[in-house]
Short mmCIF file of C-alpha atoms and ligand atoms in Angstrom, two decimals:
data_model
loop_
_atom_site.label_atom_id
_atom_site.label_comp_id
_atom_site.label_asym_id
_atom_site.label_seq_id
_atom_site.Cartn_x
_atom_site.Cartn_y
_atom_site.Cartn_z
CA UNK A 123 76.75 67.95 90.72
CA UNK A 124 74.03 69.75 92.70
CA UNK A 125 75.06 67.93 95.86
CA UNK A 126 78.65 69.01 95.67
CA UNK A 127 77.68 72.61 94.89
CA UNK A 128 75.67 72.70 98.08
CA UNK A 129 78.51 71.17 100.11
CA UNK A 130 80.87 73.82 98.80
CA UNK A 131 78.45 76.63 99.56
CA UNK A 132 77.84 75.39 103.11
CA UNK A 133 81.56 74.93 103.64
CA UNK A 134 82.30 78.45 102.46
CA UNK A 135 79.68 79.88 104.85
CA UNK A 136 81.15 77.86 107.72
CA UNK A 137 84.68 79.02 106.86
CA UNK A 138 83.55 82.64 106.80
CA UNK A 139 81.94 82.15 110.19
CA UNK A 140 85.04 80.54 111.63
CA UNK A 141 87.34 83.11 110.14
CA UNK A 142 85.23 85.96 111.55
CA UNK A 143 84.76 84.56 115.03
CA UNK A 144 87.64 82.26 115.93
CA UNK A 145 91.23 83.32 116.10
CA UNK A 146 93.67 80.45 115.63
CA UNK A 147 94.86 78.97 118.89
CA UNK A 148 98.51 79.72 118.30
CA UNK A 149 97.77 83.42 117.82
CA UNK A 150 95.72 83.51 121.01
CA UNK A 151 98.51 81.81 122.94
CA UNK A 152 100.98 84.35 121.62
CA UNK A 153 98.72 87.17 122.83
CA UNK A 154 98.52 85.58 126.29
CA UNK A 155 102.31 85.31 126.39
CA UNK A 156 102.63 88.92 125.31
CA UNK A 157 100.36 89.90 128.18
CA UNK A 158 102.51 88.00 130.69
CA UNK A 159 105.59 89.76 129.42
CA UNK A 160 104.08 93.24 129.12
CA UNK A 161 105.07 95.50 132.00
CA UNK A 162 103.15 98.68 131.19
CA UNK A 163 99.60 99.08 132.47
CA UNK A 164 98.34 100.62 129.20
CA UNK A 165 99.62 97.68 127.16
CA UNK A 166 98.23 95.19 129.65
CA UNK A 167 94.80 96.82 129.73
CA UNK A 168 94.60 96.56 125.95
CA UNK A 169 95.88 93.00 125.69
CA UNK A 170 93.37 92.09 128.37
CA UNK A 171 90.58 93.72 126.35
CA UNK A 172 91.74 91.84 123.23
CA UNK A 173 91.79 88.51 125.03
CA UNK A 174 88.40 89.03 126.67
CA UNK A 175 87.03 89.95 123.29
CA UNK A 176 88.44 86.80 121.65
CA UNK A 177 86.82 84.71 124.36
CA UNK A 178 83.43 86.41 123.82
CA UNK A 179 83.65 85.78 120.07
CA UNK A 180 84.51 82.14 120.49
CA UNK A 181 81.60 81.55 122.85
CA UNK A 182 78.99 83.36 120.78
CA UNK A 183 80.34 82.52 117.28
CA UNK A 184 80.01 86.21 116.49
CA UNK A 185 82.59 88.36 114.72
CA UNK A 186 85.72 89.24 116.70
CA UNK A 187 85.78 92.65 115.09
CA UNK A 188 82.93 94.65 113.56
CA UNK A 189 85.05 95.12 110.46
CA UNK A 190 84.57 91.71 108.91
CA UNK A 191 86.49 92.86 105.88
CA UNK A 192 86.35 92.54 102.15
CA UNK A 193 85.66 88.87 101.52
CA UNK A 194 88.39 86.92 99.79
CA UNK A 195 88.81 83.25 98.97
CA UNK A 196 91.86 81.33 97.96
CA UNK A 197 90.84 78.19 96.10
CA UNK A 198 93.20 75.39 95.18
CA UNK A 199 91.35 73.20 92.74
CA UNK A 200 92.50 69.68 92.04
CA UNK A 201 92.60 69.01 88.30
CA UNK A 202 90.17 66.15 88.76
CA UNK A 203 87.80 67.95 91.08
CA UNK A 204 84.43 68.04 89.29
CA UNK A 205 83.23 71.59 90.07
CA UNK A 206 84.79 74.45 88.08
CA UNK A 207 82.64 76.84 86.13
CA UNK A 208 80.09 77.34 88.92
CA UNK A 209 82.68 78.13 91.62
CA UNK A 210 82.18 81.88 91.45
CA UNK A 211 78.41 81.55 91.71
CA UNK A 212 78.78 79.23 94.69
CA UNK A 213 81.11 81.58 96.55
CA UNK A 214 78.91 84.58 95.78
CA UNK A 215 75.90 82.75 97.21
CA UNK A 216 77.92 81.74 100.27
CA UNK A 217 79.04 85.34 100.81
CA UNK A 218 75.46 86.60 100.69
CA UNK A 219 74.30 83.93 103.10
CA UNK A 220 77.19 84.46 105.50
CA UNK A 221 76.50 88.20 105.53
CA UNK A 222 72.93 87.49 106.60
CA UNK A 223 73.49 84.52 108.91
CA UNK A 224 76.64 85.29 110.89
CA UNK A 225 76.09 88.33 110.39
CA UNK A 226 78.96 90.05 108.62
CA UNK A 227 79.09 93.79 108.13
CA UNK A 228 78.34 94.75 104.54
CA UNK A 229 81.60 96.20 103.24
CA UNK A 230 81.46 96.04 99.45
CA UNK A 231 81.13 99.60 98.18
CA UNK A 232 80.26 100.21 94.55
CA UNK A 233 82.27 103.08 93.05
CA UNK A 234 79.15 104.85 91.87
CA UNK A 235 76.24 103.42 93.85
CA UNK A 236 77.63 103.09 97.36
CA UNK A 237 77.39 100.09 99.65
CA UNK A 238 75.84 97.07 97.96
CA UNK A 239 74.58 95.81 101.31
CA UNK A 240 75.53 92.15 100.89
CA UNK A 241 79.33 92.03 100.57
CA UNK A 242 79.00 91.20 96.89
CA UNK A 243 80.04 93.67 94.23
CA UNK A 244 82.02 94.00 91.06
CA UNK A 245 84.80 91.39 91.43
CA UNK A 246 83.97 90.86 95.09
CA UNK A 247 84.24 88.40 96.79
CA UNK A 248 87.81 88.26 95.54
CA UNK A 249 88.64 84.79 94.33
CA UNK A 250 92.14 83.57 93.85
CA UNK A 251 92.35 80.32 91.90
CA UNK A 252 95.19 77.87 91.74
CA UNK A 253 95.18 74.63 89.82
CA UNK A 254 96.80 71.75 91.68
CA UNK A 255 97.18 68.02 91.30
CA UNK A 256 94.62 65.57 92.61
CA UNK A 257 90.86 65.39 92.99
CA UNK A 258 90.27 67.60 96.02
CA UNK A 259 89.53 71.25 96.50
CA UNK A 260 91.11 73.36 99.22
CA UNK A 261 89.21 76.45 100.19
CA UNK A 262 90.52 79.27 102.37
CA UNK A 263 88.33 82.14 103.53
CA UNK A 264 90.54 85.18 104.08
CA UNK A 265 88.58 88.35 104.82
CA UNK A 266 90.67 91.50 105.22
CA UNK A 267 89.67 94.50 107.32
CA UNK A 268 90.10 98.05 106.08
CA UNK A 269 92.16 99.47 108.94
CA UNK A 270 95.14 97.25 108.35
CA UNK A 271 94.67 97.25 104.56
CA UNK A 272 95.12 101.01 104.54
CA UNK A 273 98.67 100.64 105.83
CA UNK A 274 99.86 98.24 103.12
CA UNK A 275 102.90 99.43 101.20
CA UNK A 276 104.48 98.77 97.85
CA UNK A 277 107.71 99.88 96.27
CA UNK A 278 109.91 99.22 93.30
CA UNK A 279 113.29 99.45 94.97
CA UNK A 280 116.36 100.35 92.93
CA UNK A 281 117.95 96.93 92.43
CA UNK A 282 121.39 98.37 93.18
CA UNK A 283 120.33 98.99 96.79
CA UNK A 284 119.94 95.23 97.13
CA UNK A 285 118.63 93.55 100.25
CA UNK A 286 119.52 96.51 102.37
CA UNK A 287 117.02 98.56 100.39
CA UNK A 288 114.41 95.90 100.91
CA UNK A 289 114.94 95.81 104.67
CA UNK A 290 114.84 99.57 104.88
CA UNK A 291 111.54 99.68 103.05
CA UNK A 292 109.99 97.06 105.33
CA UNK A 293 111.04 98.93 108.45
CA UNK A 294 109.85 102.25 107.08
CA UNK A 295 106.51 100.74 106.08
CA UNK A 296 105.85 99.27 109.50
CA UNK A 297 106.93 102.52 111.18
CA UNK A 298 104.54 104.43 108.92
CA UNK A 299 101.70 102.03 109.79
CA UNK A 300 102.39 102.86 113.43
CA UNK A 301 99.23 102.94 115.51
CA UNK A 302 96.82 102.86 112.58
CA UNK A 303 96.22 99.20 111.80
CA UNK A 304 95.54 97.70 115.25
CA UNK A 305 98.96 96.36 116.23
CA UNK A 306 100.42 93.97 117.31
CA UNK A 307 100.81 93.16 113.64
CA UNK A 308 101.34 90.08 111.57
CA UNK A 309 103.52 91.08 108.64
CA UNK A 310 103.71 89.57 105.18
CA UNK A 311 106.57 90.60 102.90
CA UNK A 312 106.65 89.73 99.21
CA UNK A 313 109.88 90.22 97.30
CA UNK A 314 110.40 89.77 93.57
CA UNK A 315 108.14 88.71 90.73
CA UNK A 316 106.49 91.79 89.26
CA UNK A 317 104.88 94.92 90.64
CA UNK A 318 101.55 93.17 91.18
CA UNK A 319 102.84 89.73 92.05
CA UNK A 320 104.90 90.86 95.05
CA UNK A 321 101.69 92.07 96.72
CA UNK A 322 100.05 88.69 96.27
CA UNK A 323 103.16 87.05 97.71
CA UNK A 324 102.98 89.39 100.70
CA UNK A 325 99.33 88.55 101.21
CA UNK A 326 99.95 84.83 101.04
CA UNK A 327 102.88 85.18 103.44
CA UNK A 328 100.33 86.12 106.11
CA UNK A 329 98.86 82.63 105.83
CA UNK A 330 102.12 80.82 106.58
CA UNK A 331 102.17 78.64 109.70
CA UNK A 332 102.76 80.74 112.80
CA UNK A 333 106.40 81.22 113.71
CA UNK A 334 107.53 78.49 111.31
CA UNK A 335 110.39 79.90 109.29
CA UNK A 336 110.81 79.65 105.54
CA UNK A 337 112.52 76.40 104.43
CA UNK A 338 115.13 78.44 102.54
CA UNK A 339 117.76 79.36 105.15
CA UNK A 340 118.50 82.71 103.51
CA UNK A 341 114.87 83.73 103.62
CA UNK A 342 114.50 82.33 107.12
CA UNK A 343 117.38 84.51 108.30
CA UNK A 344 115.81 87.54 106.66
CA UNK A 345 112.49 86.81 108.38
CA UNK A 346 114.16 86.58 111.75
CA UNK A 347 116.15 89.74 111.29
CA UNK A 348 113.15 91.73 110.09
CA UNK A 349 110.88 90.48 112.86
CA UNK A 350 113.43 91.42 115.48
CA UNK A 351 114.07 94.83 113.97
CA UNK A 352 110.42 95.81 113.54
CA UNK A 353 109.86 94.90 117.17
CA UNK A 354 112.70 97.25 118.10
CA UNK A 355 110.57 100.05 116.67
CA UNK A 356 108.48 99.84 119.83
CA UNK A 357 105.10 100.66 118.28
CA UNK A 358 103.45 98.39 120.81
CA UNK A 359 99.83 97.37 121.27
CA UNK A 360 97.59 99.93 119.52
CA UNK A 361 100.61 102.14 118.95
CA UNK A 362 100.99 103.30 122.52
CA UNK A 363 104.48 101.91 122.96
CA UNK A 364 103.85 99.00 125.32
CA UNK A 365 103.84 95.30 124.42
CA UNK A 366 104.85 93.71 121.10
CA UNK A 367 104.79 95.50 117.73
CA UNK A 368 104.64 92.35 115.60
CA UNK A 369 103.79 88.77 116.51
CA UNK A 370 105.19 87.25 113.36
CA UNK A 371 106.65 88.06 109.95
CA UNK A 372 106.94 85.92 106.85
CA UNK A 373 108.76 86.53 103.61
CA UNK A 374 107.72 84.99 100.30
CA UNK A 375 110.07 85.49 97.41
CA UNK A 376 110.07 85.01 93.65
CA UNK A 377 112.70 85.59 90.99
CA UNK A 378 112.63 89.11 89.52
CA UNK A 379 113.54 91.00 86.39
CA UNK A 380 117.18 92.24 86.43
CA UNK A 381 115.97 95.84 86.30
CA UNK A 382 113.44 95.58 89.13
CA UNK A 383 113.20 94.79 92.83
CA UNK A 384 109.48 94.73 93.67
CA UNK A 385 108.62 94.69 97.36
CA UNK A 386 105.22 94.44 98.99
CA UNK A 387 104.43 94.74 102.67
CA UNK A 388 101.00 93.71 103.88
CA UNK A 389 100.09 93.96 107.53
CA UNK A 390 97.32 92.29 109.42
CA UNK A 391 95.99 93.53 112.71
CA UNK A 392 96.18 91.15 115.68
CA UNK A 393 92.89 89.73 114.37
CA UNK A 394 94.47 87.69 111.56
CA UNK A 395 91.38 85.85 110.46
CA UNK A 396 91.37 82.92 108.08
CA UNK A 397 89.98 79.41 107.88
CA UNK A 398 90.62 76.51 105.52
CA UNK A 399 88.89 73.27 104.58
CA UNK A 400 89.48 70.46 102.11
CA UNK A 401 86.58 69.00 100.17
CA UNK A 402 86.87 65.64 98.43
CA UNK A 403 85.13 64.86 95.14
CA UNK A 404 82.66 62.73 97.11
CA UNK A 405 81.76 65.79 99.15
CA UNK A 406 83.53 64.96 102.40
CA UNK A 407 84.70 68.08 104.23
CA UNK A 408 87.80 68.28 106.41
CA UNK A 409 88.22 71.50 108.33
CA UNK A 410 91.90 72.30 108.70
CA UNK B 231 93.82 107.00 137.57
CA UNK B 232 90.58 105.26 136.70
CA UNK B 233 87.38 107.26 136.11
CA UNK B 234 83.71 106.50 135.62
CA UNK B 235 82.23 109.17 133.35
CA UNK B 236 78.55 109.86 133.00
CA UNK B 237 76.93 111.95 130.29
CA UNK B 238 76.39 114.83 130.07
CA UNK B 239 80.02 115.11 131.15
CA UNK B 240 80.77 118.42 132.84
CA UNK B 241 83.66 120.41 131.43
CA UNK B 242 85.38 120.37 134.80
CA UNK B 243 85.36 116.54 134.79
CA UNK B 244 86.78 116.52 131.26
CA UNK B 245 89.59 118.87 132.22
CA UNK B 246 90.44 116.71 135.22
CA UNK B 247 91.40 113.80 132.95
CA UNK B 248 95.07 113.27 132.15
CA UNK B 249 96.70 111.34 129.32
CA UNK B 250 97.23 107.77 130.50
CA UNK B 251 94.10 107.68 132.66
CA UNK B 252 91.63 104.87 132.06
CA UNK B 253 87.93 105.74 131.79
CA UNK B 254 84.59 103.97 131.48
CA UNK B 255 81.60 105.76 129.98
CA UNK B 256 77.94 105.55 130.94
CA UNK B 257 75.19 107.44 129.18
CA UNK B 258 74.86 108.54 125.57
CA UNK B 259 77.34 107.53 122.90
CA UNK B 260 76.70 108.43 119.25
CA UNK B 261 78.48 106.80 116.33
CA UNK B 262 79.81 109.02 113.57
CA UNK B 263 82.35 108.24 110.86
CA UNK B 264 83.49 110.03 107.70
CA UNK B 265 80.09 110.44 106.05
CA UNK B 266 78.25 111.41 109.22
CA UNK B 267 80.88 114.03 110.16
CA UNK B 268 80.64 115.48 106.69
CA UNK B 269 76.87 115.57 106.64
CA UNK B 270 76.52 117.01 110.15
CA UNK B 271 78.99 119.79 109.34
CA UNK B 272 77.27 120.59 106.06
CA UNK B 273 73.99 120.95 107.94
CA UNK B 274 75.65 123.17 110.53
CA UNK B 275 77.05 125.38 107.77
CA UNK B 276 73.52 125.82 106.42
CA UNK B 277 72.29 126.76 109.87
CA UNK B 278 70.41 123.48 110.33
CA UNK B 279 70.66 121.13 113.30
CA UNK B 280 71.56 117.45 112.96
CA UNK B 281 68.93 115.11 114.44
CA UNK B 282 71.00 114.37 117.57
CA UNK B 283 72.54 116.51 120.26
CA UNK B 284 76.24 115.75 120.74
CA UNK B 285 76.80 118.24 123.54
CA UNK B 286 78.39 116.67 126.62
CA UNK B 287 78.08 113.22 125.07
CA UNK B 288 80.49 110.76 123.53
CA UNK B 289 81.17 110.47 119.79
CA UNK B 290 82.26 107.03 118.68
CA UNK B 291 84.23 106.46 115.48
CA UNK B 292 82.55 103.17 114.78
CA UNK B 293 80.67 101.33 112.06
CA UNK B 294 78.85 98.68 114.05
CA UNK B 295 77.12 95.47 113.05
CA UNK B 296 73.52 95.87 114.16
CA UNK B 297 70.71 93.36 113.72
CA UNK B 298 66.92 93.66 113.83
CA UNK B 299 65.54 91.23 116.42
CA UNK B 300 61.77 91.24 117.07
CA UNK B 301 61.45 94.85 116.06
CA UNK B 302 64.37 95.97 118.26
CA UNK B 303 67.94 96.66 117.32
CA UNK B 304 70.62 94.42 118.73
CA UNK B 305 74.22 95.57 118.52
CA UNK B 306 76.30 92.55 117.55
CA UNK B 307 79.74 94.11 117.26
CA UNK B 308 80.95 97.65 117.84
CA UNK B 309 84.67 98.35 117.95
CA UNK B 310 86.44 101.56 116.95
CA UNK B 311 87.51 102.51 113.46
CA UNK B 312 90.69 104.41 112.54
CA UNK B 313 90.21 107.94 113.85
CA UNK B 314 92.83 109.67 111.73
CA UNK B 315 90.37 109.66 108.83
CA UNK B 316 88.22 112.06 110.82
CA UNK B 317 91.13 114.40 111.53
CA UNK B 318 90.08 116.61 108.61
CA UNK B 319 86.77 117.42 110.32
CA UNK B 320 87.13 116.82 114.02
CA UNK B 321 88.21 120.27 115.15
CA UNK B 322 85.27 121.89 113.38
CA UNK B 323 83.01 119.16 114.68
CA UNK B 324 84.09 119.73 118.29
CA UNK B 325 83.67 123.47 117.88
CA UNK B 326 80.22 123.15 116.33
CA UNK B 327 78.71 120.37 118.46
CA UNK B 328 80.71 120.34 121.73
CA UNK B 329 81.00 116.62 122.49
CA UNK B 330 83.02 115.82 125.63
CA UNK B 331 84.66 112.60 124.55
CA UNK B 332 85.75 111.26 121.20
CA UNK B 333 86.30 107.50 121.10
CA UNK B 334 88.25 105.74 118.40
CA UNK B 335 91.47 103.94 117.67
CA UNK B 336 94.89 104.90 116.45
CA UNK B 337 94.90 108.43 117.85
CA UNK B 338 94.42 111.84 116.23
CA UNK B 339 96.52 114.84 115.28
CA UNK B 340 97.28 118.45 116.04
CA UNK B 341 94.01 120.02 114.97
CA UNK B 342 91.95 117.72 117.16
CA UNK B 343 94.35 118.28 120.06
CA UNK B 344 93.93 122.01 119.82
CA UNK B 345 90.15 121.79 119.68
CA UNK B 346 90.20 119.44 122.68
CA UNK B 347 92.13 121.96 124.81
CA UNK B 348 90.06 124.85 123.62
CA UNK B 349 86.56 123.45 123.98
CA UNK B 350 87.08 120.85 126.72
CA UNK B 351 87.06 117.47 125.03
CA UNK B 352 89.25 114.38 125.34
CA UNK B 353 90.09 111.44 123.09
CA UNK B 354 89.68 107.97 124.54
CA UNK B 355 91.35 105.10 122.70
CA UNK B 356 89.29 101.94 122.69
CA UNK B 357 91.16 98.76 121.81
CA UNK B 358 90.92 98.21 118.07
CA UNK B 359 89.09 95.04 117.17
CA UNK B 360 87.48 94.61 120.60
CA UNK B 361 84.06 94.80 119.03
CA UNK B 362 82.19 92.30 121.19
CA UNK B 363 83.56 93.84 124.35
CA UNK B 364 82.31 97.13 122.93
CA UNK B 365 78.88 95.64 122.23
CA UNK B 366 78.72 94.32 125.80
CA UNK B 367 78.91 97.85 127.12
CA UNK B 368 75.96 98.95 124.98
CA UNK B 369 72.65 98.64 126.84
CA UNK B 370 70.38 99.57 123.95
CA UNK B 371 69.97 101.50 120.74
CA UNK B 372 68.05 104.64 121.60
CA UNK B 373 67.75 106.03 118.08
CA UNK B 374 69.15 105.68 114.61
CA UNK B 375 69.37 108.41 111.98
CA UNK B 376 70.43 108.51 108.35
CA UNK B 377 70.35 104.71 108.13
CA UNK B 378 68.66 104.64 104.73
CA UNK B 379 70.91 107.25 103.27
CA UNK B 380 74.32 106.31 104.70
CA UNK B 381 73.99 102.60 105.47
CA UNK B 382 74.69 100.60 108.60
CA UNK B 383 78.38 101.41 109.13
CA UNK B 384 78.16 105.13 108.34
CA UNK B 385 74.91 106.28 109.92
CA UNK B 386 74.30 107.81 113.36
CA UNK B 387 73.55 105.20 116.03
CA UNK B 388 72.59 106.64 119.39
CA UNK B 389 73.55 104.14 122.07
CA UNK B 390 72.90 104.06 125.74
CA UNK B 391 76.06 102.63 127.27
CA UNK B 392 77.08 101.44 130.68
CA UNK B 393 80.70 101.23 131.81
CA UNK B 394 81.80 101.27 128.19
CA UNK B 395 85.55 100.71 128.05
CA UNK B 396 88.32 100.50 129.01
CA UNK B 397 89.15 103.77 127.28
CA UNK B 398 92.69 105.02 127.50
CA UNK B 399 92.77 108.78 127.51
CA UNK B 400 95.43 109.58 124.94
CA UNK B 401 94.56 113.21 124.18
CA UNK B 402 93.78 115.36 127.19
CA UNK B 403 92.95 119.06 127.49
CA UNK B 404 96.48 119.86 128.71
CA UNK B 405 98.27 119.41 125.41
CA UNK B 406 99.37 115.81 125.71
CA UNK B 407 98.90 113.25 122.96
CA UNK B 408 100.20 109.83 123.95
CA UNK B 409 100.00 108.33 120.47
CA UNK B 410 102.00 111.18 119.00
CA UNK B 411 104.57 110.85 121.76
CA UNK B 412 104.87 107.10 121.10
CA UNK B 413 105.15 107.67 117.34
CA UNK B 414 107.89 110.29 117.86
CA UNK B 415 109.85 107.67 119.76
CA UNK B 416 109.23 105.16 116.93
CA UNK B 417 110.53 107.66 114.37
CA UNK B 418 113.74 108.16 116.34
CA UNK B 419 114.28 104.42 116.69
CA UNK B 420 113.55 103.89 113.01
CA UNK B 421 116.45 106.15 112.06
CA UNK B 422 118.78 104.25 114.39
CA UNK B 423 117.66 100.87 113.06
CA UNK B 424 118.01 101.89 109.43
CA UNK B 425 121.49 103.26 109.90
CA UNK B 426 122.61 99.98 111.47
CA UNK B 427 121.26 97.71 108.71
CA UNK B 428 123.59 95.30 106.99
CA UNK B 429 123.30 94.38 103.29
S1 LIG C 256 92.50 96.62 111.72
FE1 LIG C 256 91.66 94.62 112.26
S2 LIG C 256 91.14 94.66 114.42
FE2 LIG C 256 91.44 96.76 113.70
S3 LIG C 256 89.40 97.47 113.21
FE3 LIG C 256 90.32 96.71 111.32
S4 LIG C 256 89.76 94.54 111.17
FE4 LIG C 256 89.32 95.22 113.25
#
């Protein structure tokens, strides 16, 4: 399976490059629209800087932001896809190469020895595996910068406070993030499951298709309400009060224990960077 | 107002700036983050001098991506990092080393504000994430210090910059802090929103 290993490694490097340097078109369009609508000169100057920067990154295939994040992969492996046990090794190799070739900033810091210099460390890159049907593998590169990670929030709400408690926590969390995580934000909210699982749900919510609401009408309504309300906060571009606070918000939910109401809020800066490809068992690659 | 600043920036020019002004910097800009602030202040406390002179220059809260190309350094990406992490040192840093301009993102707090008024320094917010735009304003790497010890993102990079910006002056020497003002408004709105929430 040497051939397929190599295809996967090359694909992972390419996905890391794309994630770092190309913002998805729909996000860029939303930023242009925000600029048209923004009346204040401070907000406009910053949206203009953001848009010029995106253009530079696209042309040079260099990272949009110098913080190219902690490297994470989400892998959906088809049960008949032939590569399994070597996946971690492949993604570690790809991370090292991408760090060198793109280049990415080395961000993996060992607790005792400091920066490892190659974005690889204990448990890093972070790999999230899901087993799915079929014979293909879907790989998503999802690096996460430190600035917006620092404003993530988690709470075990008293279940008796119900949805109102959840909404309150989301609004408080975004208000607390304020200017710190490079707004306008993309917001992922995870509700239910367990204390750890709601954070993963929140993280995955960030990957949902832009401005496409949840198929469950109750969740969709909650998404709309929360997005509108967080924008009423008026944090604005870079926290200076002009332009949008959040470009989108998704909610992912799971059933919970009767005694708990876990809620996770994960924010991404305007540079919501991710890239996905599908690889067939014959080694054909489709970039998504 | 829009200003072109050139290092060393005279105190009078610093004090002329008002919150909300937009500035572009030419001259010397030195990166320093958590580790570099800490180390420089420890040296100062021992009566030693750090290897660079911050006086009248810009300090950039930034951990850049820099690459060796044919023996020279090329700055690939250099946007601001979250300044509030440096709040614990910045007033002492300004007092000890007298920079004229601190550049970062997300704004800073009371202690920095006070040091800015007292010693004649301003805070310029550079758009978070605009790292290639930042790199475009950097003409060359003049020096690098502490690279071995602190690593690429944390060490001191001494850049020569030209029209680096746009920088939005958010802390001036007259006691204004635009980020704090915006966040005060957010806090007031938050209360109103929360009290109107339905179940
Ligand atoms: S929050 Fe995002 S845009 Fe801002 S510095 Fe971090 S990675 Fe870059």
